[in-house]
Amino acid sequence: MSFRVIEIRGNAFERGKKYGELAKDLIKKNLAYYMNFWKNHLGIDEKSLRSASDGFSDAIKEFDDELFREIKGISEGCNEELSNIVLMNSRYELGWLGEALKSQGCLAEGCTSVGALPEVSSGRTFVAQNWDYKEHFLETTVILKIMREEEPSIITKTEAGIITQQGMNSEGIGVAMNALVSSEDSFGRSTPVMLIMRKILDSPDFSTALKCVYEAETEVSANFMIGAPGEVLNLEMTPKGVSCIHPEDGIITHSNHFLRAHLEHHLRDRFISVLPDTLFRHERARRILKGEVSFEKISKALSDHFNYPNSICRHKDDRLNELTRIVTVSSLIMDLSSRKLFFTNGNPCTESYRAESFQKSG
């Protein structure tokens, strides 16, 4: 089994509509999942959801009106209300509404990201990540190929219905994202993290990609590992500012706790108690990668089972209930130098990587 690969072209609305049409069944499954999750488990009522959607719609239009048109296209293509598609694309921020602040275990999205520079990887630049999330998304995640003539084309691993998540563009810009939670995070008017990732992948060059994070208005925290052929950086984004972390000895890693921003911006980390394994995941990945780095070595790091099942390669933990339990839904290795994205549908210890590139289909 492998994720559905969807290729779209045209203007923003046309791209979104085609995406909505080709992923209609999966989008409806994801929307039903989230509506149940938000209403029945996070205690967010219908009125609050509608109000939140209106606020996010305004924030998205302000951030990039063309991306809002693409979301409108998704809505029309899958025959779902625009407000619901906006909510899905704002699901990271929506976790802070209502009772969610008291239920951080339900919000868990644990990921381990790694990057390698050319001097340690035979001239290639890598950004890679294990995306750990709810088991539901093993069947409703897609590989979306956004093919464009005037702007960079994009390949992204994303939940069906969401405009973009982790991925890379045809200029070799790649992004991975790690969930972070600080004492300053709250629900409010924010540019959705999913839209920030898309803006990064719309960028024609590395400095423009970095600027996307620094210019975003946010009330939540997240880490973006951004790479281009020859360089990789971590940007820890918080409501109080952004902190930059550079590679050491050609390697950079991150998981789900602050490495610098908590010191520079005087805030407390509130996610370690939810995912204490974050404290060793990024360090283990760094130790495994030490020295010469290759695709195989990155795959080995992302398949590490120390502290199984809550390891870098995360497996089902039957001690946890369905709402708090997460697994490695996909492992991504992006070779930014060759412009190839490799992905698994499930744990990298058992599933083979499949490659996607920017070559035209047909």
Tab-separated table of C-alpha atoms in Angstrom:
chain	number	residue	atom	x	y	z
A	1	MET	CA	0.000	0.000	0.000
A	2	SER	CA	1.215	3.507	-0.784
A	3	PHE	CA	-0.165	7.001	-0.451
A	4	ARG	CA	-2.233	8.271	-3.353
A	5	VAL	CA	-0.172	10.530	-5.635
A	6	ILE	CA	-2.125	13.513	-6.975
A	7	GLU	CA	-0.804	15.884	-9.642
A	8	ILE	CA	-2.448	19.274	-10.198
A	9	ARG	CA	-1.885	22.199	-12.577
A	10	GLY	CA	-3.461	25.497	-13.599
A	11	ASN	CA	-4.190	28.664	-11.633
A	12	ALA	CA	-4.754	28.636	-7.881
A	13	PHE	CA	-8.483	27.906	-8.007
A	14	GLU	CA	-8.091	25.295	-10.761
A	15	ARG	CA	-5.355	23.509	-8.824
A	16	GLY	CA	-7.434	23.436	-5.685
A	17	LYS	CA	-10.535	22.208	-7.496
A	18	LYS	CA	-8.656	19.350	-9.153
A	19	TYR	CA	-7.111	18.403	-5.791
A	20	GLY	CA	-10.569	18.403	-4.212
A	21	GLU	CA	-11.974	16.221	-6.987
A	22	LEU	CA	-9.140	13.681	-6.963
A	23	ALA	CA	-9.008	13.357	-3.160
A	24	LYS	CA	-12.722	13.843	-2.434
A	25	ASP	CA	-13.205	10.543	-0.618
A	26	LEU	CA	-10.124	11.019	1.565
A	27	ILE	CA	-10.943	14.658	2.349
A	28	LYS	CA	-14.405	13.670	3.562
A	29	LYS	CA	-12.898	10.990	5.814
A	30	ASN	CA	-10.437	13.486	7.290
A	31	LEU	CA	-13.117	16.112	7.811
A	32	ALA	CA	-15.358	13.604	9.609
A	33	TYR	CA	-12.402	12.572	11.792
A	34	TYR	CA	-11.553	16.142	12.763
A	35	MET	CA	-15.141	17.217	13.365
A	36	ASN	CA	-15.563	14.337	15.806
A	37	PHE	CA	-12.189	15.114	17.395
A	38	TRP	CA	-12.855	18.847	17.807
A	39	LYS	CA	-16.429	18.572	19.032
A	40	ASN	CA	-16.471	15.403	21.108
A	41	HIS	CA	-12.949	15.280	22.503
A	42	LEU	CA	-11.743	18.882	22.632
A	43	GLY	CA	-15.170	20.264	23.514
A	44	ILE	CA	-15.325	22.909	20.762
A	45	ASP	CA	-18.925	23.756	19.868
A	46	GLU	CA	-20.278	24.567	16.406
A	47	LYS	CA	-20.519	28.309	17.044
A	48	SER	CA	-16.881	28.479	18.136
A	49	LEU	CA	-15.782	26.497	15.080
A	50	ARG	CA	-17.622	28.882	12.732
A	51	SER	CA	-16.125	31.907	14.449
A	52	ALA	CA	-12.653	30.372	14.281
A	53	SER	CA	-13.067	29.634	10.579
A	54	ASP	CA	-14.021	33.249	9.881
A	55	GLY	CA	-10.942	34.478	11.728
A	56	PHE	CA	-8.604	32.063	9.957
A	57	SER	CA	-10.127	32.970	6.584
A	58	ASP	CA	-9.285	36.621	7.183
A	59	ALA	CA	-5.756	35.735	8.324
A	60	ILE	CA	-5.151	33.552	5.251
A	61	LYS	CA	-6.428	36.224	2.845
A	62	GLU	CA	-4.119	38.761	4.464
A	63	PHE	CA	-1.191	36.360	4.305
A	64	ASP	CA	-1.699	35.300	0.677
A	65	ASP	CA	-5.005	35.733	-1.141
A	66	GLU	CA	-3.975	33.292	-3.876
A	67	LEU	CA	-3.614	30.508	-1.317
A	68	PHE	CA	-7.123	31.310	-0.100
A	69	ARG	CA	-8.377	30.908	-3.681
A	70	GLU	CA	-6.684	27.510	-3.799
A	71	ILE	CA	-8.488	26.503	-0.603
A	72	LYS	CA	-11.769	27.688	-2.173
A	73	GLY	CA	-11.006	25.420	-5.110
A	74	ILE	CA	-10.493	22.444	-2.786
A	75	SER	CA	-13.874	23.199	-1.217
A	76	GLU	CA	-15.659	23.249	-4.574
A	77	GLY	CA	-13.832	20.193	-5.870
A	78	CYS	CA	-14.762	17.990	-2.911
A	79	ASN	CA	-18.210	19.582	-2.427
A	80	GLU	CA	-17.623	20.610	1.189
A	81	GLU	CA	-18.243	23.949	2.885
A	82	LEU	CA	-15.373	26.398	2.532
A	83	SER	CA	-15.432	27.023	6.288
A	84	ASN	CA	-14.699	23.337	6.938
A	85	ILE	CA	-11.728	23.245	4.558
A	86	VAL	CA	-10.364	26.395	6.219
A	87	LEU	CA	-10.646	24.660	9.606
A	88	MET	CA	-8.738	21.616	8.364
A	89	ASN	CA	-5.945	23.852	7.094
A	90	SER	CA	-5.892	25.570	10.497
A	91	ARG	CA	-6.033	22.391	12.569
A	92	TYR	CA	-2.638	23.049	14.242
A	93	GLU	CA	-3.871	26.369	15.679
A	94	LEU	CA	-7.373	25.095	16.393
A	95	GLY	CA	-5.937	22.787	19.020
A	96	TRP	CA	-5.701	25.786	21.364
A	97	LEU	CA	-9.416	26.591	21.310
A	98	GLY	CA	-11.742	25.788	24.194
A	99	GLU	CA	-10.847	22.847	26.405
A	100	ALA	CA	-7.894	21.882	24.227
A	101	LEU	CA	-5.439	23.737	26.440
A	102	LYS	CA	-6.219	21.226	29.170
A	103	SER	CA	-5.798	18.250	26.839
A	104	GLN	CA	-2.338	18.547	25.349
A	105	GLY	CA	-2.009	14.789	25.218
A	106	CYS	CA	-4.739	14.785	22.577
A	107	LEU	CA	-2.765	17.305	20.531
A	108	ALA	CA	0.401	15.241	20.307
A	109	GLU	CA	2.150	15.388	16.951
A	110	GLY	CA	5.640	14.057	17.480
A	111	CYS	CA	8.265	14.287	14.788
A	112	THR	CA	12.024	13.861	14.465
A	113	SER	CA	13.797	15.911	11.780
A	114	VAL	CA	17.368	15.680	10.506
A	115	GLY	CA	19.474	17.576	7.998
A	116	ALA	CA	22.901	17.027	6.467
A	117	LEU	CA	25.210	19.408	4.606
A	118	PRO	CA	27.289	18.564	1.497
A	119	GLU	CA	30.589	18.391	3.397
A	120	VAL	CA	29.427	15.250	5.242
A	121	SER	CA	27.188	13.702	2.577
A	122	SER	CA	29.262	13.442	-0.603
A	123	GLY	CA	28.142	16.809	-1.924
A	124	ARG	CA	24.407	16.303	-1.344
A	125	THR	CA	22.064	18.197	0.981
A	126	PHE	CA	19.358	16.322	2.868
A	127	VAL	CA	16.326	17.271	4.938
A	128	ALA	CA	14.439	14.304	6.399
A	129	GLN	CA	11.701	13.646	8.925
A	130	ASN	CA	9.553	11.014	10.572
A	131	TRP	CA	6.002	12.362	10.780
A	132	ASP	CA	4.329	10.883	13.859
A	133	TYR	CA	0.581	11.447	14.070
A	134	LYS	CA	-2.769	9.669	14.472
A	135	GLU	CA	-3.140	6.188	12.972
A	136	HIS	CA	-6.164	7.375	10.989
A	137	PHE	CA	-3.889	9.241	8.581
A	138	LEU	CA	-2.105	6.097	7.412
A	139	GLU	CA	-5.017	5.749	4.972
A	140	THR	CA	-5.862	9.384	4.204
A	141	THR	CA	-2.514	11.048	3.507
A	142	VAL	CA	-1.536	11.967	-0.055
A	143	ILE	CA	1.537	12.972	-2.014
A	144	LEU	CA	0.519	16.192	-3.767
A	145	LYS	CA	2.459	17.376	-6.822
A	146	ILE	CA	1.753	21.023	-7.668
A	147	MET	CA	3.167	21.552	-11.154
A	148	ARG	CA	3.640	25.176	-12.264
A	149	GLU	CA	5.409	27.053	-15.059
A	150	GLU	CA	5.957	30.534	-13.583
A	151	GLU	CA	6.585	29.547	-9.949
A	152	PRO	CA	8.425	26.639	-8.326
A	153	SER	CA	6.650	23.303	-8.566
A	154	ILE	CA	6.064	21.497	-5.252
A	155	ILE	CA	5.950	17.920	-3.964
A	156	THR	CA	4.396	17.649	-0.503
A	157	LYS	CA	3.254	14.924	1.871
A	158	THR	CA	-0.026	16.177	3.266
A	159	GLU	CA	-3.279	15.133	4.901
A	160	ALA	CA	-5.947	15.045	2.191
A	161	GLY	CA	-7.649	18.449	2.189
A	162	ILE	CA	-4.687	20.374	3.577
A	163	ILE	CA	-2.934	22.631	1.102
A	164	THR	CA	0.657	21.702	2.007
A	165	GLN	CA	2.729	20.101	4.745
A	166	GLN	CA	6.314	18.811	4.649
A	167	GLY	CA	7.906	18.769	1.215
A	168	MET	CA	10.233	20.373	-1.309
A	169	ASN	CA	10.106	22.521	-4.428
A	170	SER	CA	11.776	22.421	-7.823
A	171	GLU	CA	14.379	25.005	-6.714
A	172	GLY	CA	15.582	22.561	-4.056
A	173	ILE	CA	13.927	24.323	-1.100
A	174	GLY	CA	12.757	21.752	1.460
A	175	VAL	CA	10.887	22.039	4.754
A	176	ALA	CA	10.183	19.743	7.705
A	177	MET	CA	8.102	20.824	10.711
A	178	ASN	CA	8.151	19.844	14.389
A	179	ALA	CA	5.338	20.672	16.791
A	180	LEU	CA	6.387	22.860	19.739
A	181	VAL	CA	4.359	24.159	22.687
A	182	SER	CA	5.344	27.140	24.843
A	183	SER	CA	3.896	28.930	27.842
A	184	GLU	CA	3.061	31.846	25.521
A	185	ASP	CA	0.966	29.838	23.044
A	186	SER	CA	-2.751	30.573	22.817
A	187	PHE	CA	-5.692	30.603	20.461
A	188	GLY	CA	-5.881	33.806	18.460
A	189	ARG	CA	-5.447	35.399	15.089
A	190	SER	CA	-2.617	33.411	13.515
A	191	THR	CA	-1.281	32.579	10.107
A	192	PRO	CA	-1.825	28.792	10.003
A	193	VAL	CA	1.384	26.764	10.212
A	194	MET	CA	0.269	24.730	7.184
A	195	LEU	CA	0.111	27.953	5.148
A	196	ILE	CA	3.559	29.003	6.371
A	197	MET	CA	4.936	25.704	5.067
A	198	ARG	CA	3.260	26.346	1.727
A	199	LYS	CA	4.692	29.868	1.537
A	200	ILE	CA	8.159	28.444	2.248
A	201	LEU	CA	7.727	26.028	-0.654
A	202	ASP	CA	6.497	28.836	-2.917
A	203	SER	CA	9.868	30.540	-2.370
A	204	PRO	CA	12.348	30.829	-5.264
A	205	ASP	CA	15.391	30.953	-2.961
A	206	PHE	CA	16.601	30.206	0.569
A	207	SER	CA	16.471	33.729	2.015
A	208	THR	CA	12.884	34.207	0.819
A	209	ALA	CA	11.948	30.911	2.476
A	210	LEU	CA	13.445	32.028	5.806
A	211	LYS	CA	11.632	35.365	5.574
A	212	CYS	CA	8.280	33.544	5.472
A	213	VAL	CA	8.734	32.414	9.088
A	214	TYR	CA	10.007	35.743	10.395
A	215	GLU	CA	7.108	37.657	8.827
A	216	ALA	CA	4.326	35.297	9.939
A	217	GLU	CA	1.888	36.494	12.601
A	218	THR	CA	1.484	33.681	15.101
A	219	GLU	CA	0.070	32.862	18.516
A	220	VAL	CA	1.558	29.343	18.518
A	221	SER	CA	5.001	27.737	18.342
A	222	ALA	CA	6.548	25.407	15.756
A	223	ASN	CA	9.964	24.455	14.437
A	224	PHE	CA	10.757	24.654	10.730
A	225	MET	CA	13.813	22.861	9.368
A	226	ILE	CA	14.447	24.595	6.049
A	227	GLY	CA	17.054	23.514	3.534
A	228	ALA	CA	18.401	24.338	0.098
A	229	PRO	CA	21.285	22.774	-1.836
A	230	GLY	CA	24.269	23.669	0.350
A	231	GLU	CA	22.531	24.794	3.583
A	232	VAL	CA	20.026	23.764	6.285
A	233	LEU	CA	18.730	25.768	9.285
A	234	ASN	CA	16.248	25.303	12.130
A	235	LEU	CA	13.869	28.178	12.890
A	236	GLU	CA	12.052	27.874	16.228
A	237	MET	CA	8.985	30.106	15.880
A	238	THR	CA	7.146	31.394	18.966
A	239	PRO	CA	4.627	34.177	19.659
A	240	LYS	CA	7.527	36.207	21.093
A	241	GLY	CA	9.991	35.765	18.245
A	242	VAL	CA	12.026	33.355	16.120
A	243	SER	CA	15.331	31.690	17.033
A	244	CYS	CA	17.777	30.314	14.469
A	245	ILE	CA	19.901	27.185	14.977
A	246	HIS	CA	22.766	26.218	12.651
A	247	PRO	CA	24.184	22.749	11.912
A	248	GLU	CA	27.151	21.433	13.897
A	249	ASP	CA	29.747	19.302	12.116
A	250	GLY	CA	27.495	19.276	9.060
A	251	ILE	CA	24.485	17.789	10.881
A	252	ILE	CA	21.335	19.340	12.324
A	253	THR	CA	18.517	17.583	14.212
A	254	HIS	CA	15.333	18.556	16.028
A	255	SER	CA	12.385	16.930	17.790
A	256	ASN	CA	9.569	18.424	19.890
A	257	HIS	CA	11.180	20.669	22.487
A	258	PHE	CA	12.922	24.019	22.327
A	259	LEU	CA	16.677	24.059	21.898
A	260	ARG	CA	17.152	27.839	21.910
A	261	ALA	CA	13.950	29.917	21.749
A	262	HIS	CA	12.993	29.275	25.380
A	263	LEU	CA	16.226	30.985	26.450
A	264	GLU	CA	16.188	33.844	23.960
A	265	HIS	CA	12.500	34.683	24.388
A	266	HIS	CA	12.045	33.768	28.075
A	267	LEU	CA	9.316	31.161	27.814
A	268	ARG	CA	8.686	27.680	29.210
A	269	ASP	CA	8.420	24.457	27.253
A	270	ARG	CA	5.026	22.815	27.756
A	271	PHE	CA	5.394	19.793	25.473
A	272	ILE	CA	8.151	17.791	27.177
A	273	SER	CA	5.698	16.461	29.766
A	274	VAL	CA	3.457	15.220	26.933
A	275	LEU	CA	6.236	13.665	24.807
A	276	PRO	CA	9.264	13.166	27.094
A	277	ASP	CA	10.890	11.017	24.404
A	278	THR	CA	11.617	14.271	22.567
A	279	LEU	CA	14.562	14.759	24.943
A	280	PHE	CA	16.550	11.911	23.414
A	281	ARG	CA	15.163	11.514	19.882
A	282	HIS	CA	17.074	14.383	18.276
A	283	GLU	CA	20.305	13.514	20.134
A	284	ARG	CA	20.123	9.837	19.146
A	285	ALA	CA	19.573	10.845	15.535
A	286	ARG	CA	22.636	13.115	15.709
A	287	ARG	CA	24.826	10.342	17.147
A	288	ILE	CA	23.701	7.835	14.517
A	289	LEU	CA	24.409	10.336	11.717
A	290	LYS	CA	27.818	11.387	13.042
A	291	GLY	CA	30.547	11.134	10.408
A	292	GLU	CA	29.798	10.473	6.751
A	293	VAL	CA	26.080	10.705	5.972
A	294	SER	CA	24.243	8.767	3.259
A	295	PHE	CA	20.639	7.992	2.350
A	296	GLU	CA	21.056	4.614	4.048
A	297	LYS	CA	22.414	6.184	7.229
A	298	ILE	CA	19.503	8.630	7.404
A	299	SER	CA	17.098	5.731	6.933
A	300	LYS	CA	18.871	3.898	9.773
A	301	ALA	CA	18.495	6.911	12.085
A	302	LEU	CA	14.801	7.241	11.248
A	303	SER	CA	14.325	3.492	11.899
A	304	ASP	CA	15.871	3.629	15.395
A	305	HIS	CA	13.931	1.674	18.037
A	306	PHE	CA	15.485	2.812	21.318
A	307	ASN	CA	12.613	3.189	23.833
A	308	TYR	CA	10.276	1.181	21.584
A	309	PRO	CA	7.406	1.745	20.882
A	310	ASN	CA	7.912	5.449	21.648
A	311	SER	CA	11.093	5.710	19.622
A	312	ILE	CA	12.271	7.738	16.632
A	313	CYS	CA	10.520	5.083	14.548
A	314	ARG	CA	7.301	5.218	16.552
A	315	HIS	CA	4.983	2.223	16.809
A	316	LYS	CA	1.545	1.640	18.271
A	317	ASP	CA	1.529	1.892	22.072
A	318	ASP	CA	-1.412	-0.140	23.350
A	319	ARG	CA	-1.063	1.455	26.791
A	320	LEU	CA	-2.426	4.703	25.338
A	321	ASN	CA	-5.939	5.392	24.119
A	322	GLU	CA	-6.717	6.138	20.493
A	323	LEU	CA	-6.793	9.908	21.009
A	324	THR	CA	-3.328	10.229	22.510
A	325	ARG	CA	-1.643	7.406	20.608
A	326	ILE	CA	0.543	8.329	17.643
A	327	VAL	CA	2.631	6.308	15.201
A	328	THR	CA	5.065	7.079	12.403
A	329	VAL	CA	2.618	7.705	9.569
A	330	SER	CA	5.352	8.535	7.071
A	331	SER	CA	9.115	8.865	6.847
A	332	LEU	CA	10.417	11.452	4.377
A	333	ILE	CA	13.931	11.848	3.004
A	334	MET	CA	14.429	14.819	0.693
A	335	ASP	CA	17.557	14.904	-1.450
A	336	LEU	CA	17.555	18.623	-2.195
A	337	SER	CA	20.502	18.328	-4.564
A	338	SER	CA	18.785	15.871	-6.913
A	339	ARG	CA	15.287	17.305	-6.253
A	340	LYS	CA	13.888	13.928	-5.192
A	341	LEU	CA	11.503	13.198	-2.330
A	342	PHE	CA	11.463	9.688	-0.871
A	343	PHE	CA	8.577	8.617	1.378
A	344	THR	CA	7.139	5.625	3.182
A	345	ASN	CA	3.531	4.831	3.965
A	346	GLY	CA	4.112	3.771	7.564
A	347	ASN	CA	7.192	2.873	9.589
A	348	PRO	CA	10.527	3.006	7.724
A	349	CYS	CA	11.687	-0.154	9.517
A	350	THR	CA	9.121	-2.202	7.581
A	351	GLU	CA	8.087	-0.088	4.581
A	352	SER	CA	10.232	0.718	1.549
A	353	TYR	CA	10.842	4.286	0.429
A	354	ARG	CA	9.192	5.338	-2.809
A	355	ALA	CA	10.596	8.227	-4.870
A	356	GLU	CA	8.834	11.187	-6.471
A	357	SER	CA	10.488	13.844	-8.619
A	358	PHE	CA	9.488	16.811	-10.760
A	359	GLN	CA	9.533	14.909	-14.031
A	360	LYS	CA	6.277	15.351	-15.902
A	361	SER	CA	3.854	12.450	-15.855
A	362	GLY	CA	2.801	10.893	-19.100
